Amino acid sequence: MKAYYSDHFVLPLPSGHRFPMEKYSRLRDLVGSLAKLELLEAPAASDTQLLYAHDPSYLLKVIEGKLSPEEQREIGFPWSEKMVERSRRSAGATIAAAKTAIGEGISGNLAGGTHHAYRNLGSGFCVFNDSAVAARTLQKEISPHLKIAIIDLDVHQGNGTASIHQHDASIFTLSIHGENNFPFKKESSDLDLGLADGCDDQIYLQSLNQCLDKLDSRFKADFVIYLAGADPHEGDRLGRLKLSKTGMRLRDETIFQYALDKQIPLAFSMAGGYGKEIESTVEIHFQTIQTALHFQQQY
């Protein structure tokens, strides 16, 4: 199974910044030991690809360093050329994983899941929306007839993704998230489920299966993009949900089994994870990669 990494394009952050940038290099070190996993450097998304999902004036502001102080605060990162390159690579990794999955069943991005980025603005540590860019790139560069389901299981609602695809019947957005968590103004996905604080394994997995049944009844996907956020885990400092490590694995298995049963190719990204201990987040992401690898061998 091929997985794409971009952690060596380091985004320079001030000391004490709460974004866990180091989790990505730690994850790559860990997954490097897995047999049958091939690590590849993420290509950079082109301007053309980014414009499939983003407004030209916004893209220009990002590239030229003309984001206002307010816009930079909304993103949560200070502007730098390295920020632009890192964001391009993160989007490029999901594009590459998606194109690879078409031939090989499953492929992943060791970063990505930047679902708070809107068409014309960044937000919540997200500059470009990699899922939206990758979905549109598949339709533009592989087949205009592809119907794509974006299944977002980060603990935060995929508000930017929902907004970008609001009037696009060819891309179905599903978000299962903490109802009381960021973003506090939610957008309308094709299917949203907001969970109460403290939600456990049983409620979560039952809810997930119900949502997949609804997705299946309303939309016949040819491709799945899966955001495998580590932040529903009970050890996450921002998550508010109470999924165990086993529950997180069962969540991943549910999604991979869904795609395998229908022989739908799937690209996945890591999305959020803010463990009280960074090791717990890395372990959850590592578990997702192991699970993906197991299912990819069955395609």
mmCIF file of C-alpha atoms in Angstrom:
data_model
loop_
_atom_site.group_PDB
_atom_site.id
_atom_site.type_symbol
_atom_site.label_atom_id
_atom_site.label_comp_id
_atom_site.label_asym_id
_atom_site.label_seq_id
_atom_site.Cartn_x
_atom_site.Cartn_y
_atom_site.Cartn_z
ATOM 1 C CA MET A 1 0.000 0.000 0.000
ATOM 2 C CA LYS A 2 1.290 3.443 -0.902
ATOM 3 C CA ALA A 3 1.182 6.306 1.618
ATOM 4 C CA TYR A 4 2.263 9.869 0.922
ATOM 5 C CA TYR A 5 4.126 12.055 3.415
ATOM 6 C CA SER A 6 4.930 15.765 3.621
ATOM 7 C CA ASP A 7 6.276 16.130 7.187
ATOM 8 C CA HIS A 8 9.741 17.168 5.983
ATOM 9 C CA PHE A 9 8.158 20.343 4.563
ATOM 10 C CA VAL A 10 8.103 21.821 8.043
ATOM 11 C CA LEU A 11 5.812 24.693 8.821
ATOM 12 C CA PRO A 12 7.737 27.086 11.080
ATOM 13 C CA LEU A 13 5.699 27.816 14.202
ATOM 14 C CA PRO A 14 6.451 29.935 17.267
ATOM 15 C CA SER A 15 7.411 27.959 20.378
ATOM 16 C CA GLY A 16 4.415 26.913 22.458
ATOM 17 C CA HIS A 17 2.081 26.813 19.429
ATOM 18 C CA ARG A 18 -0.687 24.287 20.097
ATOM 19 C CA PHE A 19 -0.651 22.629 16.688
ATOM 20 C CA PRO A 20 1.112 19.219 17.091
ATOM 21 C CA MET A 21 3.376 19.503 14.042
ATOM 22 C CA GLU A 22 5.806 16.840 15.269
ATOM 23 C CA LYS A 23 3.167 14.076 15.174
ATOM 24 C CA TYR A 24 3.639 13.748 11.405
ATOM 25 C CA SER A 25 7.352 12.926 11.463
ATOM 26 C CA ARG A 26 6.807 10.588 14.417
ATOM 27 C CA LEU A 27 4.084 8.799 12.485
ATOM 28 C CA ARG A 28 6.293 8.389 9.413
ATOM 29 C CA ASP A 29 9.098 6.970 11.572
ATOM 30 C CA LEU A 30 6.649 4.466 13.062
ATOM 31 C CA VAL A 31 4.978 3.315 9.832
ATOM 32 C CA GLY A 32 8.374 2.947 8.156
ATOM 33 C CA SER A 33 8.661 -0.407 9.941
ATOM 34 C CA LEU A 34 5.530 -1.853 8.306
ATOM 35 C CA ALA A 35 6.096 -4.502 5.657
ATOM 36 C CA LYS A 36 4.099 -3.964 2.460
ATOM 37 C CA LEU A 37 3.864 -0.199 3.038
ATOM 38 C CA GLU A 38 5.594 2.059 0.517
ATOM 39 C CA LEU A 39 6.256 5.630 1.631
ATOM 40 C CA LEU A 40 6.363 8.264 -1.102
ATOM 41 C CA GLU A 41 7.027 11.994 -0.983
ATOM 42 C CA ALA A 42 3.871 13.985 -1.595
ATOM 43 C CA PRO A 43 3.770 15.939 -4.851
ATOM 44 C CA ALA A 44 2.702 19.587 -4.683
ATOM 45 C CA ALA A 45 -0.836 20.381 -5.809
ATOM 46 C CA SER A 46 -0.737 22.704 -8.817
ATOM 47 C CA ASP A 47 -2.512 26.054 -9.001
ATOM 48 C CA THR A 48 -4.946 24.500 -11.472
ATOM 49 C CA GLN A 49 -5.808 21.700 -9.050
ATOM 50 C CA LEU A 50 -6.219 24.081 -6.108
ATOM 51 C CA LEU A 51 -8.544 26.236 -8.215
ATOM 52 C CA TYR A 52 -10.924 23.308 -8.673
ATOM 53 C CA ALA A 53 -12.002 24.001 -5.076
ATOM 54 C CA HIS A 54 -10.676 27.476 -4.201
ATOM 55 C CA ASP A 55 -11.324 31.028 -5.289
ATOM 56 C CA PRO A 56 -8.589 32.585 -7.477
ATOM 57 C CA SER A 57 -8.337 35.731 -5.338
ATOM 58 C CA TYR A 58 -7.848 33.621 -2.180
ATOM 59 C CA LEU A 59 -5.198 31.464 -3.843
ATOM 60 C CA LEU A 60 -3.317 34.570 -4.957
ATOM 61 C CA LYS A 61 -3.400 36.028 -1.450
ATOM 62 C CA VAL A 62 -1.957 32.809 -0.030
ATOM 63 C CA ILE A 63 0.767 32.498 -2.676
ATOM 64 C CA GLU A 64 1.797 36.161 -2.554
ATOM 65 C CA GLY A 65 1.714 36.482 1.231
ATOM 66 C CA LYS A 66 -1.124 39.015 1.174
ATOM 67 C CA LEU A 67 -3.360 37.422 3.805
ATOM 68 C CA SER A 68 -4.438 40.031 6.316
ATOM 69 C CA PRO A 69 -3.525 39.626 10.014
ATOM 70 C CA GLU A 70 -7.170 38.649 10.630
ATOM 71 C CA GLU A 71 -7.043 35.986 7.911
ATOM 72 C CA GLN A 72 -3.818 34.590 9.338
ATOM 73 C CA ARG A 73 -5.371 34.494 12.822
ATOM 74 C CA GLU A 74 -8.378 32.630 11.424
ATOM 75 C CA ILE A 75 -6.037 30.027 9.896
ATOM 76 C CA GLY A 76 -3.970 29.853 13.083
ATOM 77 C CA PHE A 77 -0.584 29.901 11.320
ATOM 78 C CA PRO A 78 1.639 32.881 10.523
ATOM 79 C CA TRP A 79 2.176 33.211 6.763
ATOM 80 C CA SER A 80 5.465 31.967 5.307
ATOM 81 C CA GLU A 81 6.606 30.478 2.022
ATOM 82 C CA LYS A 82 7.054 27.199 3.886
ATOM 83 C CA MET A 83 3.415 27.353 4.995
ATOM 84 C CA VAL A 84 2.353 27.631 1.342
ATOM 85 C CA GLU A 85 4.594 24.740 0.254
ATOM 86 C CA ARG A 86 3.491 22.540 3.147
ATOM 87 C CA SER A 87 -0.183 23.227 2.337
ATOM 88 C CA ARG A 88 0.347 22.439 -1.357
ATOM 89 C CA ARG A 89 2.056 19.160 -0.463
ATOM 90 C CA SER A 90 -0.686 18.165 1.976
ATOM 91 C CA ALA A 91 -3.313 18.654 -0.745
ATOM 92 C CA GLY A 92 -1.067 16.966 -3.294
ATOM 93 C CA ALA A 93 -0.720 13.929 -1.037
ATOM 94 C CA THR A 94 -4.486 13.374 -0.982
ATOM 95 C CA ILE A 95 -4.668 13.812 -4.769
ATOM 96 C CA ALA A 96 -1.865 11.268 -5.207
ATOM 97 C CA ALA A 97 -3.477 8.843 -2.740
ATOM 98 C CA ALA A 98 -6.820 9.166 -4.539
ATOM 99 C CA LYS A 99 -5.327 8.482 -7.963
ATOM 100 C CA THR A 100 -3.324 5.556 -6.564
ATOM 101 C CA ALA A 101 -6.382 4.063 -4.853
ATOM 102 C CA ILE A 102 -8.236 3.848 -8.168
ATOM 103 C CA GLY A 103 -5.748 1.207 -9.280
ATOM 104 C CA GLU A 104 -4.816 -0.332 -5.924
ATOM 105 C CA GLY A 105 -7.928 -0.127 -3.731
ATOM 106 C CA ILE A 106 -6.675 1.942 -0.793
ATOM 107 C CA SER A 107 -3.991 4.601 -0.394
ATOM 108 C CA GLY A 108 -3.342 7.246 2.241
ATOM 109 C CA ASN A 109 -2.021 10.662 3.148
ATOM 110 C CA LEU A 110 0.000 10.747 6.388
ATOM 111 C CA ALA A 111 -1.288 14.302 6.919
ATOM 112 C CA GLY A 112 -4.255 16.118 5.331
ATOM 113 C CA GLY A 113 -7.858 16.261 6.417
ATOM 114 C CA THR A 114 -7.819 20.063 6.217
ATOM 115 C CA HIS A 115 -11.602 20.330 6.215
ATOM 116 C CA HIS A 116 -12.066 23.792 7.753
ATOM 117 C CA ALA A 117 -10.737 25.580 4.653
ATOM 118 C CA TYR A 118 -13.516 27.234 2.643
ATOM 119 C CA ARG A 119 -13.457 28.173 -1.023
ATOM 120 C CA ASN A 120 -12.303 31.698 -0.232
ATOM 121 C CA LEU A 121 -10.712 31.543 3.237
ATOM 122 C CA GLY A 122 -8.646 29.340 5.516
ATOM 123 C CA SER A 123 -9.605 28.430 9.064
ATOM 124 C CA GLY A 124 -8.733 26.167 11.979
ATOM 125 C CA PHE A 125 -5.172 25.220 10.886
ATOM 126 C CA CYS A 126 -6.412 24.590 7.318
ATOM 127 C CA VAL A 127 -5.147 26.590 4.316
ATOM 128 C CA PHE A 128 -6.353 24.463 1.368
ATOM 129 C CA ASN A 129 -9.128 21.871 1.604
ATOM 130 C CA ASP A 130 -7.319 18.707 0.483
ATOM 131 C CA SER A 131 -10.455 16.523 0.353
ATOM 132 C CA ALA A 132 -12.352 18.994 -1.826
ATOM 133 C CA VAL A 133 -9.342 19.553 -4.079
ATOM 134 C CA ALA A 134 -8.758 15.804 -4.472
ATOM 135 C CA ALA A 135 -12.425 15.037 -5.173
ATOM 136 C CA ARG A 136 -12.649 17.686 -7.868
ATOM 137 C CA THR A 137 -9.268 16.676 -9.311
ATOM 138 C CA LEU A 138 -10.486 13.086 -9.760
ATOM 139 C CA GLN A 139 -13.533 14.387 -11.613
ATOM 140 C CA LYS A 140 -11.488 16.751 -13.791
ATOM 141 C CA GLU A 141 -8.483 14.507 -14.491
ATOM 142 C CA ILE A 142 -9.826 10.915 -14.248
ATOM 143 C CA SER A 143 -13.565 10.932 -15.066
ATOM 144 C CA PRO A 144 -16.277 13.615 -14.939
ATOM 145 C CA HIS A 145 -18.799 10.883 -14.054
ATOM 146 C CA LEU A 146 -17.192 9.875 -10.743
ATOM 147 C CA LYS A 147 -19.534 10.154 -7.750
ATOM 148 C CA ILE A 148 -17.508 10.714 -4.593
ATOM 149 C CA ALA A 149 -18.454 10.324 -0.930
ATOM 150 C CA ILE A 150 -16.384 12.297 1.593
ATOM 151 C CA ILE A 151 -16.756 10.554 4.970
ATOM 152 C CA ASP A 152 -15.447 12.878 7.666
ATOM 153 C CA LEU A 153 -14.917 11.275 11.087
ATOM 154 C CA ASP A 154 -12.777 14.013 12.580
ATOM 155 C CA VAL A 155 -14.305 15.189 15.864
ATOM 156 C CA HIS A 156 -14.834 18.652 14.354
ATOM 157 C CA GLN A 157 -17.437 19.247 11.664
ATOM 158 C CA GLY A 158 -16.084 19.471 8.111
ATOM 159 C CA ASN A 159 -17.584 22.931 7.644
ATOM 160 C CA GLY A 160 -15.372 24.049 4.767
ATOM 161 C CA THR A 161 -15.947 20.801 2.864
ATOM 162 C CA ALA A 162 -19.719 21.063 3.350
ATOM 163 C CA SER A 163 -19.719 24.654 2.127
ATOM 164 C CA ILE A 164 -17.594 24.001 -0.981
ATOM 165 C CA HIS A 165 -19.809 21.092 -2.104
ATOM 166 C CA GLN A 166 -23.160 22.493 -0.970
ATOM 167 C CA HIS A 167 -24.623 22.661 -4.474
ATOM 168 C CA ASP A 168 -22.706 19.736 -5.982
ATOM 169 C CA ALA A 169 -24.849 16.603 -6.308
ATOM 170 C CA SER A 170 -21.868 14.551 -7.524
ATOM 171 C CA ILE A 171 -20.024 14.810 -4.166
ATOM 172 C CA PHE A 172 -21.738 13.615 -0.967
ATOM 173 C CA THR A 173 -20.482 15.055 2.326
ATOM 174 C CA LEU A 174 -20.983 13.091 5.554
ATOM 175 C CA SER A 175 -19.724 14.486 8.864
ATOM 176 C CA ILE A 176 -19.984 12.773 12.264
ATOM 177 C CA HIS A 177 -18.637 15.137 14.885
ATOM 178 C CA GLY A 178 -18.973 16.532 18.395
ATOM 179 C CA GLU A 179 -22.041 18.781 18.387
ATOM 180 C CA ASN A 180 -20.631 21.131 21.044
ATOM 181 C CA ASN A 181 -17.169 21.370 19.531
ATOM 182 C CA PHE A 182 -15.504 23.716 17.030
ATOM 183 C CA PRO A 183 -16.693 25.083 14.627
ATOM 184 C CA PHE A 184 -19.451 26.663 16.666
ATOM 185 C CA LYS A 185 -21.286 27.739 13.523
ATOM 186 C CA LYS A 186 -21.892 24.518 11.597
ATOM 187 C CA GLU A 187 -22.483 24.290 7.852
ATOM 188 C CA SER A 188 -24.927 21.858 6.216
ATOM 189 C CA SER A 189 -23.308 18.672 4.940
ATOM 190 C CA ASP A 190 -25.427 16.257 2.913
ATOM 191 C CA LEU A 191 -25.568 14.234 6.125
ATOM 192 C CA ASP A 192 -24.551 15.565 9.551
ATOM 193 C CA LEU A 193 -24.588 13.851 12.909
ATOM 194 C CA GLY A 194 -23.617 15.884 15.950
ATOM 195 C CA LEU A 195 -22.745 13.711 18.956
ATOM 196 C CA ALA A 196 -23.066 14.664 22.623
ATOM 197 C CA ASP A 197 -19.983 15.135 24.807
ATOM 198 C CA GLY A 198 -18.867 11.852 26.365
ATOM 199 C CA CYS A 199 -20.134 9.654 23.504
ATOM 200 C CA ASP A 200 -18.734 6.111 23.939
ATOM 201 C CA ASP A 201 -17.765 3.291 21.575
ATOM 202 C CA GLN A 202 -21.191 1.673 21.460
ATOM 203 C CA ILE A 203 -23.150 4.835 20.641
ATOM 204 C CA TYR A 204 -20.542 5.996 18.148
ATOM 205 C CA LEU A 205 -20.349 2.734 16.205
ATOM 206 C CA GLN A 206 -24.124 2.329 16.169
ATOM 207 C CA SER A 207 -24.470 5.902 14.871
ATOM 208 C CA LEU A 208 -21.784 5.346 12.241
ATOM 209 C CA ASN A 209 -23.535 2.262 10.861
ATOM 210 C CA GLN A 210 -26.847 4.129 10.712
ATOM 211 C CA CYS A 211 -25.202 6.996 8.822
ATOM 212 C CA LEU A 212 -23.572 4.607 6.333
ATOM 213 C CA ASP A 213 -26.990 3.026 5.704
ATOM 214 C CA LYS A 214 -28.425 6.496 5.012
ATOM 215 C CA LEU A 215 -25.504 7.354 2.746
ATOM 216 C CA ASP A 216 -26.050 4.121 0.843
ATOM 217 C CA SER A 217 -29.754 4.742 0.384
ATOM 218 C CA ARG A 218 -29.214 8.281 -0.911
ATOM 219 C CA PHE A 219 -26.011 8.097 -2.956
ATOM 220 C CA LYS A 220 -24.167 5.471 -5.000
ATOM 221 C CA ALA A 221 -20.511 6.339 -4.569
ATOM 222 C CA ASP A 222 -17.770 5.306 -6.998
ATOM 223 C CA PHE A 223 -15.041 6.548 -4.656
ATOM 224 C CA VAL A 224 -14.596 7.323 -0.942
ATOM 225 C CA ILE A 225 -12.387 9.952 0.681
ATOM 226 C CA TYR A 226 -12.113 9.160 4.398
ATOM 227 C CA LEU A 227 -10.940 11.614 7.066
ATOM 228 C CA ALA A 228 -9.704 9.397 9.904
ATOM 229 C CA GLY A 229 -9.359 11.970 12.681
ATOM 230 C CA ALA A 230 -7.681 10.680 15.858
ATOM 231 C CA ASP A 231 -9.519 13.262 17.954
ATOM 232 C CA PRO A 232 -12.684 11.289 18.901
ATOM 233 C CA HIS A 233 -10.300 9.285 21.157
ATOM 234 C CA GLU A 234 -10.812 9.595 24.925
ATOM 235 C CA GLY A 235 -7.200 10.797 25.322
ATOM 236 C CA ASP A 236 -7.686 13.845 23.086
ATOM 237 C CA ARG A 237 -7.529 17.204 24.856
ATOM 238 C CA LEU A 238 -9.893 18.916 22.398
ATOM 239 C CA GLY A 239 -12.184 16.038 21.438
ATOM 240 C CA ARG A 240 -14.743 15.710 24.287
ATOM 241 C CA LEU A 241 -15.770 12.219 23.101
ATOM 242 C CA LYS A 242 -14.838 8.980 24.863
ATOM 243 C CA LEU A 243 -13.867 6.432 22.224
ATOM 244 C CA SER A 244 -11.361 3.830 23.357
ATOM 245 C CA LYS A 245 -8.396 2.817 21.210
ATOM 246 C CA THR A 246 -10.341 -0.355 20.332
ATOM 247 C CA GLY A 247 -13.373 1.762 19.412
ATOM 248 C CA MET A 248 -11.211 3.838 17.092
ATOM 249 C CA ARG A 249 -9.971 0.672 15.365
ATOM 250 C CA LEU A 250 -13.529 -0.618 14.969
ATOM 251 C CA ARG A 251 -14.507 2.743 13.479
ATOM 252 C CA ASP A 252 -11.743 2.455 10.880
ATOM 253 C CA GLU A 253 -12.634 -1.178 10.152
ATOM 254 C CA THR A 254 -16.262 -0.174 9.581
ATOM 255 C CA ILE A 255 -15.287 2.351 6.899
ATOM 256 C CA PHE A 256 -12.739 0.118 5.178
ATOM 257 C CA GLN A 257 -15.178 -2.821 5.216
ATOM 258 C CA TYR A 258 -17.908 -0.610 3.731
ATOM 259 C CA ALA A 259 -15.646 0.302 0.812
ATOM 260 C CA LEU A 260 -14.307 -3.225 0.383
ATOM 261 C CA ASP A 261 -17.794 -4.777 0.306
ATOM 262 C CA LYS A 262 -18.734 -2.473 -2.555
ATOM 263 C CA GLN A 263 -15.285 -2.639 -4.182
ATOM 264 C CA ILE A 264 -15.100 1.156 -4.022
ATOM 265 C CA PRO A 265 -11.557 2.591 -3.984
ATOM 266 C CA LEU A 266 -10.750 4.689 -0.929
ATOM 267 C CA ALA A 267 -8.217 7.405 -0.121
ATOM 268 C CA PHE A 268 -7.743 8.337 3.530
ATOM 269 C CA SER A 269 -6.102 11.164 5.438
ATOM 270 C CA MET A 270 -5.123 11.485 9.090
ATOM 271 C CA ALA A 271 -7.035 14.712 9.926
ATOM 272 C CA GLY A 272 -7.020 15.983 13.530
ATOM 273 C CA GLY A 273 -5.488 14.633 16.692
ATOM 274 C CA TYR A 274 -4.523 16.603 19.793
ATOM 275 C CA GLY A 275 -3.743 13.983 22.415
ATOM 276 C CA LYS A 276 -2.867 15.032 25.951
ATOM 277 C CA GLU A 277 0.155 12.867 25.195
ATOM 278 C CA ILE A 278 1.301 13.174 21.576
ATOM 279 C CA GLU A 279 2.180 9.462 21.650
ATOM 280 C CA SER A 280 -1.497 8.530 21.999
ATOM 281 C CA THR A 281 -2.386 10.484 18.836
ATOM 282 C CA VAL A 282 0.485 8.920 16.890
ATOM 283 C CA GLU A 283 -0.618 5.451 18.059
ATOM 284 C CA ILE A 284 -4.207 6.065 16.857
ATOM 285 C CA HIS A 285 -2.962 7.243 13.448
ATOM 286 C CA PHE A 286 -0.572 4.248 13.290
ATOM 287 C CA GLN A 287 -3.475 1.920 14.050
ATOM 288 C CA THR A 288 -5.431 3.479 11.145
ATOM 289 C CA ILE A 289 -2.514 2.794 8.772
ATOM 290 C CA GLN A 290 -2.228 -0.811 9.986
ATOM 291 C CA THR A 291 -5.968 -1.325 9.505
ATOM 292 C CA ALA A 292 -5.887 0.224 6.027
ATOM 293 C CA LEU A 293 -2.966 -2.025 5.068
ATOM 294 C CA HIS A 294 -4.888 -5.117 6.175
ATOM 295 C CA PHE A 295 -7.896 -4.178 4.029
ATOM 296 C CA GLN A 296 -5.851 -3.019 1.046
ATOM 297 C CA GLN A 297 -4.390 -6.519 0.746
ATOM 298 C CA GLN A 298 -7.951 -7.838 0.237
ATOM 299 C CA TYR A 299 -8.766 -5.730 -2.841
#
